[in-house]
mmCIF file of C-alpha atoms in Angstrom:
data_model
loop_
_atom_site.group_PDB
_atom_site.id
_atom_site.type_symbol
_atom_site.label_atom_id
_atom_site.label_comp_id
_atom_site.label_asym_id
_atom_site.label_seq_id
_atom_site.Cartn_x
_atom_site.Cartn_y
_atom_site.Cartn_z
ATOM 1 C CA VAL A 736 225.247 11.589 121.854
ATOM 2 C CA LEU A 737 226.930 8.563 120.298
ATOM 3 C CA VAL A 738 230.447 9.423 119.086
ATOM 4 C CA THR A 739 231.156 7.756 115.740
ATOM 5 C CA CYS A 740 234.644 9.059 114.853
ATOM 6 C CA LEU A 741 237.321 11.403 116.170
ATOM 7 C CA GLU A 742 240.756 12.754 115.275
ATOM 8 C CA PHE A 743 243.340 15.073 116.849
ATOM 9 C CA ASP A 744 245.390 17.590 114.878
ATOM 10 C CA SER A 745 248.953 18.599 115.793
ATOM 11 C CA PHE A 746 247.642 21.662 117.664
ATOM 12 C CA GLY A 747 245.789 19.465 120.130
ATOM 13 C CA ARG A 748 242.324 20.206 118.764
ATOM 14 C CA LEU A 749 239.961 17.251 118.771
ATOM 15 C CA TYR A 750 237.424 16.868 115.967
ATOM 16 C CA VAL A 751 234.465 14.650 116.844
ATOM 17 C CA GLY A 752 231.713 13.294 114.584
ATOM 18 C CA GLY A 753 228.424 12.221 116.123
ATOM 19 C CA GLN A 754 225.393 10.113 115.419
ATOM 20 C CA ASP A 755 223.362 13.329 115.608
ATOM 21 C CA GLY A 756 225.013 14.666 112.428
ATOM 22 C CA PHE A 757 227.100 17.344 114.150
ATOM 23 C CA LEU A 758 230.830 17.980 113.881
ATOM 24 C CA ARG A 759 232.386 19.203 117.113
ATOM 25 C CA MET A 760 235.784 20.769 117.618
ATOM 26 C CA VAL A 761 237.052 20.449 121.179
ATOM 27 C CA THR A 762 239.905 22.677 122.341
ATOM 28 C CA PHE A 763 241.806 22.274 125.580
ATOM 29 C CA GLU A 764 243.335 24.849 127.915
ATOM 30 C CA PRO A 765 247.172 24.766 128.128
ATOM 31 C CA ASP A 766 246.977 23.389 131.674
ATOM 32 C CA PHE A 767 244.429 20.708 130.799
ATOM 33 C CA GLY A 768 244.980 17.673 133.032
ATOM 34 C CA LEU A 769 247.051 19.628 135.533
ATOM 35 C CA THR A 770 244.101 21.066 137.456
ATOM 36 C CA ASN A 771 240.712 19.859 138.623
ATOM 37 C CA ASP A 772 239.023 22.158 136.089
ATOM 38 C CA PRO A 773 240.072 21.124 132.562
ATOM 39 C CA GLY A 774 238.155 24.042 131.003
ATOM 40 C CA THR A 775 237.373 22.272 127.768
ATOM 41 C CA ASN A 776 235.473 24.160 125.124
ATOM 42 C CA ALA A 777 233.333 22.467 122.453
ATOM 43 C CA ASP A 778 231.970 24.236 119.383
ATOM 44 C CA GLU A 779 229.391 22.438 117.303
ATOM 45 C CA MET A 780 227.536 23.016 114.086
ATOM 46 C CA ARG A 781 225.353 21.033 111.734
ATOM 47 C CA VAL A 782 227.364 19.623 108.869
ATOM 48 C CA ALA A 783 225.044 17.320 106.933
ATOM 49 C CA ILE A 784 222.652 18.746 104.339
ATOM 50 C CA VAL A 785 220.599 15.896 102.973
ATOM 51 C CA SER A 786 220.171 16.091 99.208
ATOM 52 C CA SER A 787 216.801 14.328 99.172
ATOM 53 C CA PRO A 788 213.984 16.954 99.246
ATOM 54 C CA ARG A 789 211.807 14.865 101.562
ATOM 55 C CA GLN A 790 214.655 14.622 104.092
ATOM 56 C CA GLN A 791 216.032 18.146 103.702
ATOM 57 C CA MET A 792 215.357 19.109 107.291
ATOM 58 C CA GLN A 793 216.941 15.993 108.765
ATOM 59 C CA ARG A 794 220.503 15.515 109.942
ATOM 60 C CA SER A 795 222.524 12.514 108.836
ATOM 61 C CA PRO A 796 224.981 10.672 111.130
ATOM 62 C CA VAL A 797 228.686 11.314 110.663
ATOM 63 C CA LEU A 798 230.372 7.978 109.911
ATOM 64 C CA SER A 799 233.949 9.111 109.266
ATOM 65 C CA LEU A 800 236.118 12.229 109.213
ATOM 66 C CA ASP A 801 239.581 13.296 108.097
ATOM 67 C CA VAL A 802 241.621 16.382 108.980
ATOM 68 C CA SER A 803 244.051 18.088 106.584
ATOM 69 C CA GLU A 804 246.237 20.669 108.311
ATOM 70 C CA GLU A 805 247.910 21.559 105.001
ATOM 71 C CA LEU A 806 244.560 22.544 103.489
ATOM 72 C CA GLU A 807 243.016 23.747 106.778
ATOM 73 C CA MET A 808 240.031 21.512 106.094
ATOM 74 C CA VAL A 809 238.000 18.749 107.704
ATOM 75 C CA ALA A 810 235.966 16.312 105.594
ATOM 76 C CA THR A 811 233.036 14.416 107.093
ATOM 77 C CA ALA A 812 231.336 11.367 105.536
ATOM 78 C CA HIS A 813 227.625 10.882 106.234
ATOM 79 C CA ALA A 814 225.098 8.073 106.268
ATOM 80 C CA ASN A 815 223.088 9.743 103.482
ATOM 81 C CA GLY A 816 226.051 9.469 101.059
ATOM 82 C CA ASN A 817 227.188 13.076 101.390
ATOM 83 C CA VAL A 818 230.688 14.260 102.124
ATOM 84 C CA CYS A 819 230.929 17.764 103.603
ATOM 85 C CA VAL A 820 234.129 19.811 103.538
ATOM 86 C CA HIS A 821 234.688 22.360 106.299
ATOM 87 C CA SER A 822 237.157 25.196 106.727
ATOM 88 C CA THR A 823 238.958 24.790 110.056
ATOM 89 C CA HIS A 824 239.592 28.540 109.990
ATOM 90 C CA GLN A 825 235.848 29.118 110.308
ATOM 91 C CA LEU A 826 235.598 26.536 113.082
ATOM 92 C CA ASP A 827 238.262 28.351 115.135
ATOM 93 C CA PRO A 828 236.713 29.665 118.397
ATOM 94 C CA ASP A 829 238.599 32.961 117.956
ATOM 95 C CA VAL A 830 236.994 33.683 114.566
ATOM 96 C CA LYS A 831 234.007 36.014 114.657
ATOM 97 C CA ASP A 832 230.748 34.359 113.516
ATOM 98 C CA LYS A 833 232.492 30.994 113.696
ATOM 99 C CA GLY A 834 230.753 28.074 112.037
ATOM 100 C CA ARG A 835 228.401 30.204 109.960
ATOM 101 C CA ASN A 836 230.285 29.554 106.710
ATOM 102 C CA SER A 837 232.412 26.584 107.714
ATOM 103 C CA ILE A 838 230.948 24.237 105.063
ATOM 104 C CA ILE A 839 232.735 25.138 101.834
ATOM 105 C CA GLY A 840 231.594 22.208 99.720
ATOM 106 C CA THR A 841 229.529 19.013 99.559
ATOM 107 C CA TRP A 842 229.668 15.992 97.281
ATOM 108 C CA ASN A 843 227.673 12.796 96.782
ATOM 109 C CA PRO A 844 228.970 10.589 93.939
ATOM 110 C CA PHE A 845 226.687 7.613 94.467
ATOM 111 C CA ASN A 846 223.970 6.902 91.917
ATOM 112 C CA SER A 847 222.280 4.424 94.241
ATOM 113 C CA GLU A 848 221.378 4.864 97.871
ATOM 114 C CA SER A 849 224.647 4.318 99.704
ATOM 115 C CA THR A 850 226.370 5.625 102.784
ATOM 116 C CA ALA A 851 229.625 7.547 102.538
ATOM 117 C CA ARG A 852 231.406 5.161 104.887
ATOM 118 C CA SER A 853 234.958 6.601 104.842
ATOM 119 C CA VAL A 854 236.773 9.703 103.586
ATOM 120 C CA LYS A 855 240.404 10.758 103.084
ATOM 121 C CA PHE A 856 242.447 13.704 101.804
ATOM 122 C CA VAL A 857 245.201 12.514 99.451
ATOM 123 C CA SER A 858 248.155 14.504 98.086
ATOM 124 C CA GLY A 859 249.550 13.370 94.810
ATOM 125 C CA GLY A 860 251.181 14.494 91.618
ATOM 126 C CA GLU A 861 252.405 17.935 90.693
ATOM 127 C CA GLY A 862 249.561 20.327 89.952
ATOM 128 C CA GLU A 863 249.258 23.929 88.859
ATOM 129 C CA GLN A 864 252.002 26.384 89.877
ATOM 130 C CA ASN A 865 254.264 23.400 90.746
ATOM 131 C CA ASN A 866 252.427 22.640 93.991
ATOM 132 C CA LEU A 867 251.064 19.257 94.985
ATOM 133 C CA SER A 868 247.573 18.463 93.817
ATOM 134 C CA TRP A 869 245.068 17.311 96.426
ATOM 135 C CA SER A 870 241.995 15.143 96.133
ATOM 136 C CA ILE A 871 239.261 13.802 98.382
ATOM 137 C CA VAL A 872 238.568 10.063 98.250
ATOM 138 C CA ILE A 873 235.249 8.584 99.389
ATOM 139 C CA GLY A 874 234.665 4.951 100.306
ATOM 140 C CA GLY A 875 231.052 3.855 99.977
ATOM 141 C CA GLY A 876 228.862 1.470 101.886
ATOM 142 C CA ASN A 877 228.273 -0.195 98.513
ATOM 143 C CA GLY A 878 231.997 -0.882 98.026
ATOM 144 C CA GLU A 879 232.602 1.907 95.502
ATOM 145 C CA LEU A 880 235.613 4.244 95.667
ATOM 146 C CA TRP A 881 235.454 7.747 94.210
ATOM 147 C CA MET A 882 237.920 10.647 94.050
ATOM 148 C CA GLN A 883 237.658 14.294 93.067
ATOM 149 C CA GLU A 884 240.414 16.898 92.832
ATOM 150 C CA ILE A 885 240.374 20.038 94.980
ATOM 151 C CA HIS A 886 240.530 23.339 93.088
ATOM 152 C CA PRO A 887 244.044 24.912 93.199
ATOM 153 C CA SER A 888 242.606 28.125 94.687
ATOM 154 C CA TYR A 889 242.025 26.218 97.935
ATOM 155 C CA ILE A 890 245.617 24.941 98.185
ATOM 156 C CA PRO A 891 247.738 27.344 100.302
ATOM 157 C CA SER A 892 251.065 26.445 98.670
ATOM 158 C CA ALA A 893 249.715 27.655 95.338
ATOM 159 C CA ASN A 894 249.467 31.179 96.754
ATOM 160 C CA ASP A 895 252.365 31.495 99.208
ATOM 161 C CA ASP A 896 252.561 35.265 98.822
ATOM 162 C CA VAL A 897 248.837 35.823 99.310
ATOM 163 C CA ASP A 898 247.383 36.965 102.622
ATOM 164 C CA ASP A 899 245.098 34.410 104.329
ATOM 165 C CA ASP A 900 242.075 36.721 104.180
ATOM 166 C CA VAL A 901 242.686 37.451 100.487
ATOM 167 C CA ARG A 902 243.108 33.746 99.775
ATOM 168 C CA ALA A 903 239.855 32.997 101.577
ATOM 169 C CA SER A 904 238.099 35.664 99.526
ATOM 170 C CA ILE A 905 239.461 34.218 96.269
ATOM 171 C CA ALA A 906 238.503 30.671 97.255
ATOM 172 C CA SER A 907 235.002 31.726 98.281
ATOM 173 C CA THR A 908 234.231 32.600 94.652
ATOM 174 C CA MET A 909 235.413 29.214 93.369
ATOM 175 C CA PRO A 910 233.814 25.781 93.610
ATOM 176 C CA ILE A 911 235.926 23.688 95.959
ATOM 177 C CA PHE A 912 236.287 20.885 93.431
ATOM 178 C CA LYS A 913 238.102 21.121 90.114
ATOM 179 C CA GLU A 914 235.781 20.805 87.139
ATOM 180 C CA ASN A 915 235.544 17.404 85.434
ATOM 181 C CA SER A 916 237.883 15.740 87.944
ATOM 182 C CA ILE A 917 235.559 13.030 89.303
ATOM 183 C CA GLN A 918 236.938 9.518 88.853
ATOM 184 C CA GLN A 919 235.815 6.133 90.072
ATOM 185 C CA ILE A 920 238.635 4.004 91.467
ATOM 186 C CA MET A 921 238.504 0.408 90.327
ATOM 187 C CA PRO A 922 238.110 -2.327 91.309
ATOM 188 C CA SER A 923 235.320 -1.824 93.823
ATOM 189 C CA HIS A 924 235.320 -3.639 97.153
ATOM 190 C CA ASP A 925 232.983 -6.471 98.052
ATOM 191 C CA GLY A 926 231.168 -4.745 100.893
ATOM 192 C CA PRO A 927 231.411 -1.411 102.750
ATOM 193 C CA ILE A 928 234.783 0.363 102.733
ATOM 194 C CA LEU A 929 235.394 0.971 106.418
ATOM 195 C CA SER A 930 238.806 2.631 106.370
ATOM 196 C CA LEU A 931 241.179 4.594 104.119
ATOM 197 C CA ALA A 932 244.837 5.541 104.572
ATOM 198 C CA SER A 933 247.179 7.530 102.323
ATOM 199 C CA ARG A 934 250.765 8.661 101.938
ATOM 200 C CA ALA A 935 252.431 11.392 99.911
ATOM 201 C CA GLY A 936 252.764 10.564 96.246
ATOM 202 C CA GLY A 937 249.172 9.498 95.829
ATOM 203 C CA ILE A 938 249.257 6.048 97.424
ATOM 204 C CA LEU A 939 245.886 4.972 98.824
ATOM 205 C CA VAL A 940 245.127 1.960 101.000
ATOM 206 C CA SER A 941 241.489 0.880 101.353
ATOM 207 C CA ALA A 942 239.968 -1.901 103.418
ATOM 208 C CA GLY A 943 236.613 -3.023 104.680
ATOM 209 C CA GLN A 944 234.013 -5.622 105.296
ATOM 210 C CA GLY A 945 235.041 -7.764 102.336
ATOM 211 C CA GLY A 946 238.314 -8.651 104.073
ATOM 212 C CA VAL A 947 240.543 -7.412 101.225
ATOM 213 C CA LEU A 948 243.153 -4.670 101.625
ATOM 214 C CA CYS A 949 243.753 -2.769 98.364
ATOM 215 C CA VAL A 950 246.734 -0.545 97.492
ATOM 216 C CA THR A 951 246.151 1.953 94.678
ATOM 217 C CA GLN A 952 248.354 4.517 92.921
ATOM 218 C CA LEU A 953 246.094 7.509 92.208
ATOM 219 C CA TRP A 954 248.311 9.649 89.938
ATOM 220 C CA PRO A 955 248.464 10.288 87.073
ATOM 221 C CA THR A 956 245.451 7.974 86.783
ATOM 222 C CA PRO A 957 244.143 5.452 89.332
ATOM 223 C CA LYS A 958 245.922 2.102 89.049
ATOM 224 C CA ALA A 959 245.467 -0.900 91.351
ATOM 225 C CA LEU A 960 248.842 -2.125 92.644
ATOM 226 C CA TYR A 961 248.052 -4.843 95.177
ATOM 227 C CA GLY A 962 245.092 -6.699 96.603
ATOM 228 C CA LEU A 963 245.843 -8.491 99.853
ATOM 229 C CA GLY A 964 243.160 -11.044 100.656
ATOM 230 C CA GLY A 965 242.730 -14.085 102.857
ATOM 231 C CA TYR A 966 241.471 -12.270 105.947
ATOM 232 C CA LYS A 967 238.878 -14.441 107.691
ATOM 233 C CA VAL A 968 237.166 -11.422 109.259
ATOM 234 C CA TRP A 969 236.467 -7.946 107.904
ATOM 235 C CA ILE A 970 239.077 -5.222 108.337
ATOM 236 C CA GLY A 971 237.933 -2.411 110.621
ATOM 237 C CA ASN A 972 240.782 0.083 110.316
ATOM 238 C CA VAL A 973 244.054 0.819 108.486
ATOM 239 C CA CYS A 974 246.530 3.639 109.108
#
């Protein structure tokens, strides 16, 4: 299987996206690397549900992923334009029936046929109950940038006194995205957006095949701050 993207979290779990459309979470034994038997354990599940009826039974390659430990989520961007959001709690090997309900939301903002080439969780301005609001940003193969806000019920800091199981039950009855929160971030890039980076306060950096690095303030409304051009080759990654 061709590996297309990967990311570690602070617990040492490795999330891997593949050309076959699967998301894998690889966990390591505490003595990994100290013995001849690393004892790695990989759990996989299908994460791409193609929206086109004629392709409904096909998987779509994972092109990018992002892990949010604060939200206990992983977002995967797919070649068919979809972004899938997974609960890392359901991907945990110790959870009974793991993976069965790990996909908690999907989104495809593109009107035309385009890949979802990059994806990023971004924390920004103050939201409901004085906690930070969170959004997911998608960079398209067509150069478009889109963002949508995550529903407050899915943000742990909004319910600090609520048990995890109760919070999960509450969230399961809510759409993952906040209603009427879709926004297109302008200007678009000239070519596929290959990489996204963010920092607290809603600052987003986007770059790609067009050779321009853009810095955008996302809250309270998206506003372009800088466009750094002059690169003779396309930009493959920013962090």
